[in-house]
Amino acid sequence: MTGNMFDLYHRDGTRVCLGKGLAVLLGLDGKPQLNERHVYAFRTDTGTMEVTFEVAGLDGDRVYVERVDHRLY
C-alpha cells in the first residue's frame, strides 16, 4: 500500500470498526481534505469490503469521518 496511513475515527472519538472489531487504517496519497468523500475497497477472506465515508475533521494521523457505510461483496 502506498501513501500515508490514517486511522479513521467517528466524530465522537471512537475508532471506525467494521464488524468483529476490525479497525480501519487507511492508506491515501496525500492528506485528505475536509468534506471529501472516499470509497475504499480491500480484499478479505470472505470477499471485497468497500468502505464509504466523508471527511469531517483532521488531527495528525487521525481522520474523523461521518456518513460511514460499508458492505461486503
PDB file of N, CA and C in Angstrom:
ATOM      1  N   MET A   1       0.848  -1.169   0.000  1.00  0.00           N
ATOM      2  CA  MET A   1       0.000   0.000   0.000  1.00  0.00           C
ATOM      3  C   MET A   1       0.898   1.237   0.000  1.00  0.00           C
ATOM      4  N   THR A   2       0.592   2.207  -0.821  1.00  0.00           N
ATOM      5  CA  THR A   2       1.399   3.416  -0.897  1.00  0.00           C
ATOM      6  C   THR A   2       0.691   4.564  -0.209  1.00  0.00           C
ATOM      7  N   GLY A   3       1.420   5.655  -0.035  1.00  0.00           N
ATOM      8  CA  GLY A   3       0.805   6.841   0.549  1.00  0.00           C
ATOM      9  C   GLY A   3       0.937   6.879   2.056  1.00  0.00           C
ATOM     10  N   ASN A   4       0.233   7.805   2.661  1.00  0.00           N
ATOM     11  CA  ASN A   4       0.243   7.985   4.105  1.00  0.00           C
ATOM     12  C   ASN A   4      -0.829   7.122   4.744  1.00  0.00           C
ATOM     13  N   MET A   5      -0.589   6.727   5.999  1.00  0.00           N
ATOM     14  CA  MET A   5      -1.556   5.898   6.718  1.00  0.00           C
ATOM     15  C   MET A   5      -2.334   6.764   7.699  1.00  0.00           C
ATOM     16  N   PHE A   6      -3.633   6.584   7.733  1.00  0.00           N
ATOM     17  CA  PHE A   6      -4.509   7.364   8.598  1.00  0.00           C
ATOM     18  C   PHE A   6      -5.468   6.441   9.331  1.00  0.00           C
ATOM     19  N   ASP A   7      -5.655   6.678  10.624  1.00  0.00           N
ATOM     20  CA  ASP A   7      -6.659   5.961  11.407  1.00  0.00           C
ATOM     21  C   ASP A   7      -7.983   6.686  11.260  1.00  0.00           C
ATOM     22  N   LEU A   8      -9.067   5.935  11.085  1.00  0.00           N
ATOM     23  CA  LEU A   8     -10.391   6.544  10.947  1.00  0.00           C
ATOM     24  C   LEU A   8     -11.128   6.531  12.275  1.00  0.00           C
ATOM     25  N   TYR A   9     -11.724   7.652  12.625  1.00  0.00           N
ATOM     26  CA  TYR A   9     -12.478   7.818  13.865  1.00  0.00           C
ATOM     27  C   TYR A   9     -13.817   8.465  13.556  1.00  0.00           C
ATOM     28  N   HIS A  10     -14.832   8.098  14.337  1.00  0.00           N
ATOM     29  CA  HIS A  10     -16.103   8.802  14.284  1.00  0.00           C
ATOM     30  C   HIS A  10     -15.914  10.155  14.969  1.00  0.00           C
ATOM     31  N   ARG A  11     -16.820  11.070  14.754  1.00  0.00           N
ATOM     32  CA  ARG A  11     -16.706  12.410  15.343  1.00  0.00           C
ATOM     33  C   ARG A  11     -16.679  12.391  16.866  1.00  0.00           C
ATOM     34  N   ASP A  12     -17.249  11.329  17.483  1.00  0.00           N
ATOM     35  CA  ASP A  12     -17.238  11.248  18.950  1.00  0.00           C
ATOM     36  C   ASP A  12     -15.924  10.690  19.497  1.00  0.00           C
ATOM     37  N   GLY A  13     -14.959  10.396  18.621  1.00  0.00           N
ATOM     38  CA  GLY A  13     -13.648   9.936  19.041  1.00  0.00           C
ATOM     39  C   GLY A  13     -13.464   8.433  19.072  1.00  0.00           C
ATOM     40  N   THR A  14     -14.514   7.655  18.782  1.00  0.00           N
ATOM     41  CA  THR A  14     -14.373   6.196  18.756  1.00  0.00           C
ATOM     42  C   THR A  14     -13.831   5.758  17.396  1.00  0.00           C
ATOM     43  N   ARG A  15     -13.049   4.674  17.415  1.00  0.00           N
ATOM     44  CA  ARG A  15     -12.481   4.151  16.172  1.00  0.00           C
ATOM     45  C   ARG A  15     -13.584   3.624  15.264  1.00  0.00           C
ATOM     46  N   VAL A  16     -13.402   3.789  13.971  1.00  0.00           N
ATOM     47  CA  VAL A  16     -14.302   3.191  12.993  1.00  0.00           C
ATOM     48  C   VAL A  16     -13.942   1.710  12.906  1.00  0.00           C
ATOM     49  N   CYS A  17     -14.914   0.832  13.152  1.00  0.00           N
ATOM     50  CA  CYS A  17     -14.705  -0.614  13.097  1.00  0.00           C
ATOM     51  C   CYS A  17     -15.708  -1.236  12.137  1.00  0.00           C
ATOM     52  N   LEU A  18     -15.270  -2.283  11.466  1.00  0.00           N
ATOM     53  CA  LEU A  18     -16.124  -2.996  10.525  1.00  0.00           C
ATOM     54  C   LEU A  18     -16.359  -4.395  11.054  1.00  0.00           C
ATOM     55  N   GLY A  19     -17.435  -4.568  11.795  1.00  0.00           N
ATOM     56  CA  GLY A  19     -17.734  -5.881  12.337  1.00  0.00           C
ATOM     57  C   GLY A  19     -16.570  -6.482  13.113  1.00  0.00           C
ATOM     58  N   LYS A  20     -16.789  -7.299  14.049  1.00  0.00           N
ATOM     59  CA  LYS A  20     -15.788  -8.043  14.801  1.00  0.00           C
ATOM     60  C   LYS A  20     -14.560  -7.211  15.164  1.00  0.00           C
ATOM     61  N   GLY A  21     -14.707  -5.897  15.334  1.00  0.00           N
ATOM     62  CA  GLY A  21     -13.616  -5.060  15.817  1.00  0.00           C
ATOM     63  C   GLY A  21     -12.523  -4.750  14.825  1.00  0.00           C
ATOM     64  N   LEU A  22     -12.733  -4.972  13.530  1.00  0.00           N
ATOM     65  CA  LEU A  22     -11.723  -4.662  12.527  1.00  0.00           C
ATOM     66  C   LEU A  22     -11.628  -3.141  12.382  1.00  0.00           C
ATOM     67  N   ALA A  23     -10.569  -2.566  12.923  1.00  0.00           N
ATOM     68  CA  ALA A  23     -10.372  -1.122  12.837  1.00  0.00           C
ATOM     69  C   ALA A  23      -9.872  -0.762  11.441  1.00  0.00           C
ATOM     70  N   VAL A  24     -10.178   0.438  11.016  1.00  0.00           N
ATOM     71  CA  VAL A  24      -9.807   0.875   9.678  1.00  0.00           C
ATOM     72  C   VAL A  24      -8.554   1.738   9.747  1.00  0.00           C
ATOM     73  N   LEU A  25      -7.522   1.327   9.033  1.00  0.00           N
ATOM     74  CA  LEU A  25      -6.317   2.112   8.839  1.00  0.00           C
ATOM     75  C   LEU A  25      -6.233   2.346   7.341  1.00  0.00           C
ATOM     76  N   LEU A  26      -6.294   3.578   6.928  1.00  0.00           N
ATOM     77  CA  LEU A  26      -6.459   3.902   5.520  1.00  0.00           C
ATOM     78  C   LEU A  26      -5.165   4.419   4.919  1.00  0.00           C
ATOM     79  N   GLY A  27      -4.806   3.929   3.750  1.00  0.00           N
ATOM     80  CA  GLY A  27      -3.654   4.446   3.023  1.00  0.00           C
ATOM     81  C   GLY A  27      -4.135   5.370   1.921  1.00  0.00           C
ATOM     82  N   LEU A  28      -3.695   6.612   1.962  1.00  0.00           N
ATOM     83  CA  LEU A  28      -4.088   7.590   0.958  1.00  0.00           C
ATOM     84  C   LEU A  28      -2.852   8.287   0.416  1.00  0.00           C
ATOM     85  N   ASP A  29      -2.901   8.692  -0.837  1.00  0.00           N
ATOM     86  CA  ASP A  29      -1.854   9.541  -1.392  1.00  0.00           C
ATOM     87  C   ASP A  29      -2.193  10.965  -1.011  1.00  0.00           C
ATOM     88  N   GLY A  30      -1.328  11.604  -0.249  1.00  0.00           N
ATOM     89  CA  GLY A  30      -1.601  12.962   0.202  1.00  0.00           C
ATOM     90  C   GLY A  30      -2.487  12.972   1.426  1.00  0.00           C
ATOM     91  N   LYS A  31      -2.789  14.147   1.916  1.00  0.00           N
ATOM     92  CA  LYS A  31      -3.606  14.323   3.121  1.00  0.00           C
ATOM     93  C   LYS A  31      -5.065  14.509   2.695  1.00  0.00           C
ATOM     94  N   PRO A  32      -5.995  13.816   3.350  1.00  0.00           N
ATOM     95  CA  PRO A  32      -7.408  14.012   3.000  1.00  0.00           C
ATOM     96  C   PRO A  32      -7.845  15.437   3.313  1.00  0.00           C
ATOM     97  N   GLN A  33      -8.832  15.900   2.613  1.00  0.00           N
ATOM     98  CA  GLN A  33      -9.359  17.248   2.805  1.00  0.00           C
ATOM     99  C   GLN A  33     -10.750  17.175   3.404  1.00  0.00           C
ATOM    100  N   LEU A  34     -11.110  18.207   4.159  1.00  0.00           N
ATOM    101  CA  LEU A  34     -12.449  18.263   4.756  1.00  0.00           C
ATOM    102  C   LEU A  34     -13.514  18.141   3.684  1.00  0.00           C
ATOM    103  N   ASN A  35     -14.564  17.426   4.020  1.00  0.00           N
ATOM    104  CA  ASN A  35     -15.740  17.219   3.169  1.00  0.00           C
ATOM    105  C   ASN A  35     -15.481  16.366   1.936  1.00  0.00           C
ATOM    106  N   GLU A  36     -14.276  15.805   1.792  1.00  0.00           N
ATOM    107  CA  GLU A  36     -14.037  14.877   0.694  1.00  0.00           C
ATOM    108  C   GLU A  36     -14.800  13.588   0.953  1.00  0.00           C
ATOM    109  N   ARG A  37     -15.291  12.978  -0.090  1.00  0.00           N
ATOM    110  CA  ARG A  37     -15.961  11.679   0.009  1.00  0.00           C
ATOM    111  C   ARG A  37     -15.010  10.638  -0.553  1.00  0.00           C
ATOM    112  N   HIS A  38     -14.830   9.544   0.169  1.00  0.00           N
ATOM    113  CA  HIS A  38     -13.909   8.488  -0.246  1.00  0.00           C
ATOM    114  C   HIS A  38     -14.630   7.160  -0.324  1.00  0.00           C
ATOM    115  N   VAL A  39     -14.250   6.368  -1.294  1.00  0.00           N
ATOM    116  CA  VAL A  39     -14.670   4.976  -1.389  1.00  0.00           C
ATOM    117  C   VAL A  39     -13.386   4.166  -1.437  1.00  0.00           C
ATOM    118  N   TYR A  40     -13.247   3.237  -0.500  1.00  0.00           N
ATOM    119  CA  TYR A  40     -12.021   2.470  -0.351  1.00  0.00           C
ATOM    120  C   TYR A  40     -12.404   0.995  -0.319  1.00  0.00           C
ATOM    121  N   ALA A  41     -11.777   0.180  -1.152  1.00  0.00           N
ATOM    122  CA  ALA A  41     -12.102  -1.251  -1.206  1.00  0.00           C
ATOM    123  C   ALA A  41     -10.847  -2.081  -0.948  1.00  0.00           C
ATOM    124  N   PHE A  42     -11.016  -3.186  -0.232  1.00  0.00           N
ATOM    125  CA  PHE A  42      -9.903  -4.093   0.002  1.00  0.00           C
ATOM    126  C   PHE A  42     -10.420  -5.517   0.108  1.00  0.00           C
ATOM    127  N   ARG A  43      -9.538  -6.471  -0.188  1.00  0.00           N
ATOM    128  CA  ARG A  43      -9.890  -7.892  -0.170  1.00  0.00           C
ATOM    129  C   ARG A  43      -9.848  -8.436   1.251  1.00  0.00           C
ATOM    130  N   THR A  44     -10.791  -9.314   1.556  1.00  0.00           N
ATOM    131  CA  THR A  44     -10.803 -10.036   2.830  1.00  0.00           C
ATOM    132  C   THR A  44     -10.902 -11.527   2.518  1.00  0.00           C
ATOM    133  N   ASP A  45     -10.913 -12.338   3.558  1.00  0.00           N
ATOM    134  CA  ASP A  45     -11.049 -13.794   3.369  1.00  0.00           C
ATOM    135  C   ASP A  45     -12.384 -14.169   2.749  1.00  0.00           C
ATOM    136  N   THR A  46     -13.393 -13.330   2.955  1.00  0.00           N
ATOM    137  CA  THR A  46     -14.747 -13.670   2.503  1.00  0.00           C
ATOM    138  C   THR A  46     -15.233 -12.830   1.324  1.00  0.00           C
ATOM    139  N   GLY A  47     -14.384 -11.995   0.749  1.00  0.00           N
ATOM    140  CA  GLY A  47     -14.786 -11.183  -0.390  1.00  0.00           C
ATOM    141  C   GLY A  47     -14.111  -9.821  -0.366  1.00  0.00           C
ATOM    142  N   THR A  48     -14.752  -8.844  -0.972  1.00  0.00           N
ATOM    143  CA  THR A  48     -14.221  -7.484  -1.029  1.00  0.00           C
ATOM    144  C   THR A  48     -15.041  -6.588  -0.114  1.00  0.00           C
ATOM    145  N   MET A  49     -14.359  -5.877   0.768  1.00  0.00           N
ATOM    146  CA  MET A  49     -15.008  -4.929   1.667  1.00  0.00           C
ATOM    147  C   MET A  49     -14.876  -3.544   1.052  1.00  0.00           C
ATOM    148  N   GLU A  50     -15.989  -2.849   0.954  1.00  0.00           N
ATOM    149  CA  GLU A  50     -15.987  -1.485   0.442  1.00  0.00           C
ATOM    150  C   GLU A  50     -16.432  -0.548   1.562  1.00  0.00           C
ATOM    151  N   VAL A  51     -15.641   0.476   1.833  1.00  0.00           N
ATOM    152  CA  VAL A  51     -15.930   1.451   2.880  1.00  0.00           C
ATOM    153  C   VAL A  51     -16.110   2.808   2.221  1.00  0.00           C
ATOM    154  N   THR A  52     -17.222   3.475   2.537  1.00  0.00           N
ATOM    155  CA  THR A  52     -17.505   4.804   2.024  1.00  0.00           C
ATOM    156  C   THR A  52     -17.632   5.749   3.210  1.00  0.00           C
ATOM    157  N   PHE A  53     -17.014   6.919   3.112  1.00  0.00           N
ATOM    158  CA  PHE A  53     -17.096   7.884   4.210  1.00  0.00           C
ATOM    159  C   PHE A  53     -16.810   9.289   3.704  1.00  0.00           C
ATOM    160  N   GLU A  54     -17.172  10.261   4.527  1.00  0.00           N
ATOM    161  CA  GLU A  54     -16.895  11.666   4.241  1.00  0.00           C
ATOM    162  C   GLU A  54     -16.004  12.212   5.351  1.00  0.00           C
ATOM    163  N   VAL A  55     -14.963  12.952   4.988  1.00  0.00           N
ATOM    164  CA  VAL A  55     -14.025  13.507   5.967  1.00  0.00           C
ATOM    165  C   VAL A  55     -14.687  14.676   6.696  1.00  0.00           C
ATOM    166  N   ALA A  56     -14.745  14.574   8.047  1.00  0.00           N
ATOM    167  CA  ALA A  56     -15.379  15.619   8.863  1.00  0.00           C
ATOM    168  C   ALA A  56     -14.368  16.415   9.673  1.00  0.00           C
ATOM    169  N   GLY A  57     -13.158  15.873   9.877  1.00  0.00           N
ATOM    170  CA  GLY A  57     -12.142  16.581  10.646  1.00  0.00           C
ATOM    171  C   GLY A  57     -10.810  15.871  10.557  1.00  0.00           C
ATOM    172  N   LEU A  58      -9.725  16.602  10.828  1.00  0.00           N
ATOM    173  CA  LEU A  58      -8.369  16.071  10.754  1.00  0.00           C
ATOM    174  C   LEU A  58      -7.604  16.458  12.002  1.00  0.00           C
ATOM    175  N   ASP A  59      -6.793  15.518  12.510  1.00  0.00           N
ATOM    176  CA  ASP A  59      -5.945  15.802  13.667  1.00  0.00           C
ATOM    177  C   ASP A  59      -4.739  14.871  13.594  1.00  0.00           C
ATOM    178  N   GLY A  60      -3.644  15.338  13.015  1.00  0.00           N
ATOM    179  CA  GLY A  60      -2.467  14.488  12.840  1.00  0.00           C
ATOM    180  C   GLY A  60      -2.780  13.316  11.932  1.00  0.00           C
ATOM    181  N   ASP A  61      -2.562  12.084  12.437  1.00  0.00           N
ATOM    182  CA  ASP A  61      -2.847  10.884  11.651  1.00  0.00           C
ATOM    183  C   ASP A  61      -4.276  10.391  11.830  1.00  0.00           C
ATOM    184  N   ARG A  62      -5.069  11.138  12.579  1.00  0.00           N
ATOM    185  CA  ARG A  62      -6.478  10.771  12.771  1.00  0.00           C
ATOM    186  C   ARG A  62      -7.340  11.503  11.747  1.00  0.00           C
ATOM    187  N   VAL A  63      -8.219  10.738  11.123  1.00  0.00           N
ATOM    188  CA  VAL A  63      -9.212  11.312  10.214  1.00  0.00           C
ATOM    189  C   VAL A  63     -10.571  11.045  10.840  1.00  0.00           C
ATOM    190  N   TYR A  64     -11.298  12.109  11.146  1.00  0.00           N
ATOM    191  CA  TYR A  64     -12.651  11.982  11.709  1.00  0.00           C
ATOM    192  C   TYR A  64     -13.631  11.973  10.545  1.00  0.00           C
ATOM    193  N   VAL A  65     -14.521  10.991  10.569  1.00  0.00           N
ATOM    194  CA  VAL A  65     -15.413  10.794   9.428  1.00  0.00           C
ATOM    195  C   VAL A  65     -16.875  10.780   9.865  1.00  0.00           C
ATOM    196  N   GLU A  66     -17.721  10.991   8.902  1.00  0.00           N
ATOM    197  CA  GLU A  66     -19.160  10.842   9.119  1.00  0.00           C
ATOM    198  C   GLU A  66     -19.740  10.162   7.893  1.00  0.00           C
ATOM    199  N   ARG A  67     -20.973   9.746   8.026  1.00  0.00           N
ATOM    200  CA  ARG A  67     -21.655   9.010   6.958  1.00  0.00           C
ATOM    201  C   ARG A  67     -20.835   7.807   6.499  1.00  0.00           C
ATOM    202  N   VAL A  68     -20.384   7.008   7.474  1.00  0.00           N
ATOM    203  CA  VAL A  68     -19.605   5.807   7.175  1.00  0.00           C
ATOM    204  C   VAL A  68     -20.555   4.680   6.797  1.00  0.00           C
ATOM    205  N   ASP A  69     -20.250   4.019   5.716  1.00  0.00           N
ATOM    206  CA  ASP A  69     -21.028   2.860   5.296  1.00  0.00           C
ATOM    207  C   ASP A  69     -20.034   1.804   4.827  1.00  0.00           C
ATOM    208  N   HIS A  70     -20.361   0.553   5.012  1.00  0.00           N
ATOM    209  CA  HIS A  70     -19.504  -0.500   4.482  1.00  0.00           C
ATOM    210  C   HIS A  70     -20.361  -1.662   4.018  1.00  0.00           C
ATOM    211  N   ARG A  71     -19.828  -2.375   3.043  1.00  0.00           N
ATOM    212  CA  ARG A  71     -20.526  -3.552   2.529  1.00  0.00           C
ATOM    213  C   ARG A  71     -19.496  -4.562   2.056  1.00  0.00           C
ATOM    214  N   LEU A  72     -19.873  -5.804   2.140  1.00  0.00           N
ATOM    215  CA  LEU A  72     -19.031  -6.908   1.705  1.00  0.00           C
ATOM    216  C   LEU A  72     -19.682  -7.534   0.484  1.00  0.00           C
ATOM    217  N   TYR A  73     -18.914  -7.712  -0.561  1.00  0.00           N
ATOM    218  CA  TYR A  73     -19.450  -8.363  -1.771  1.00  0.00           C
ATOM    219  C   TYR A  73     -18.441  -9.298  -2.373  1.00  0.00           C
TER     220      TYR A  73
END
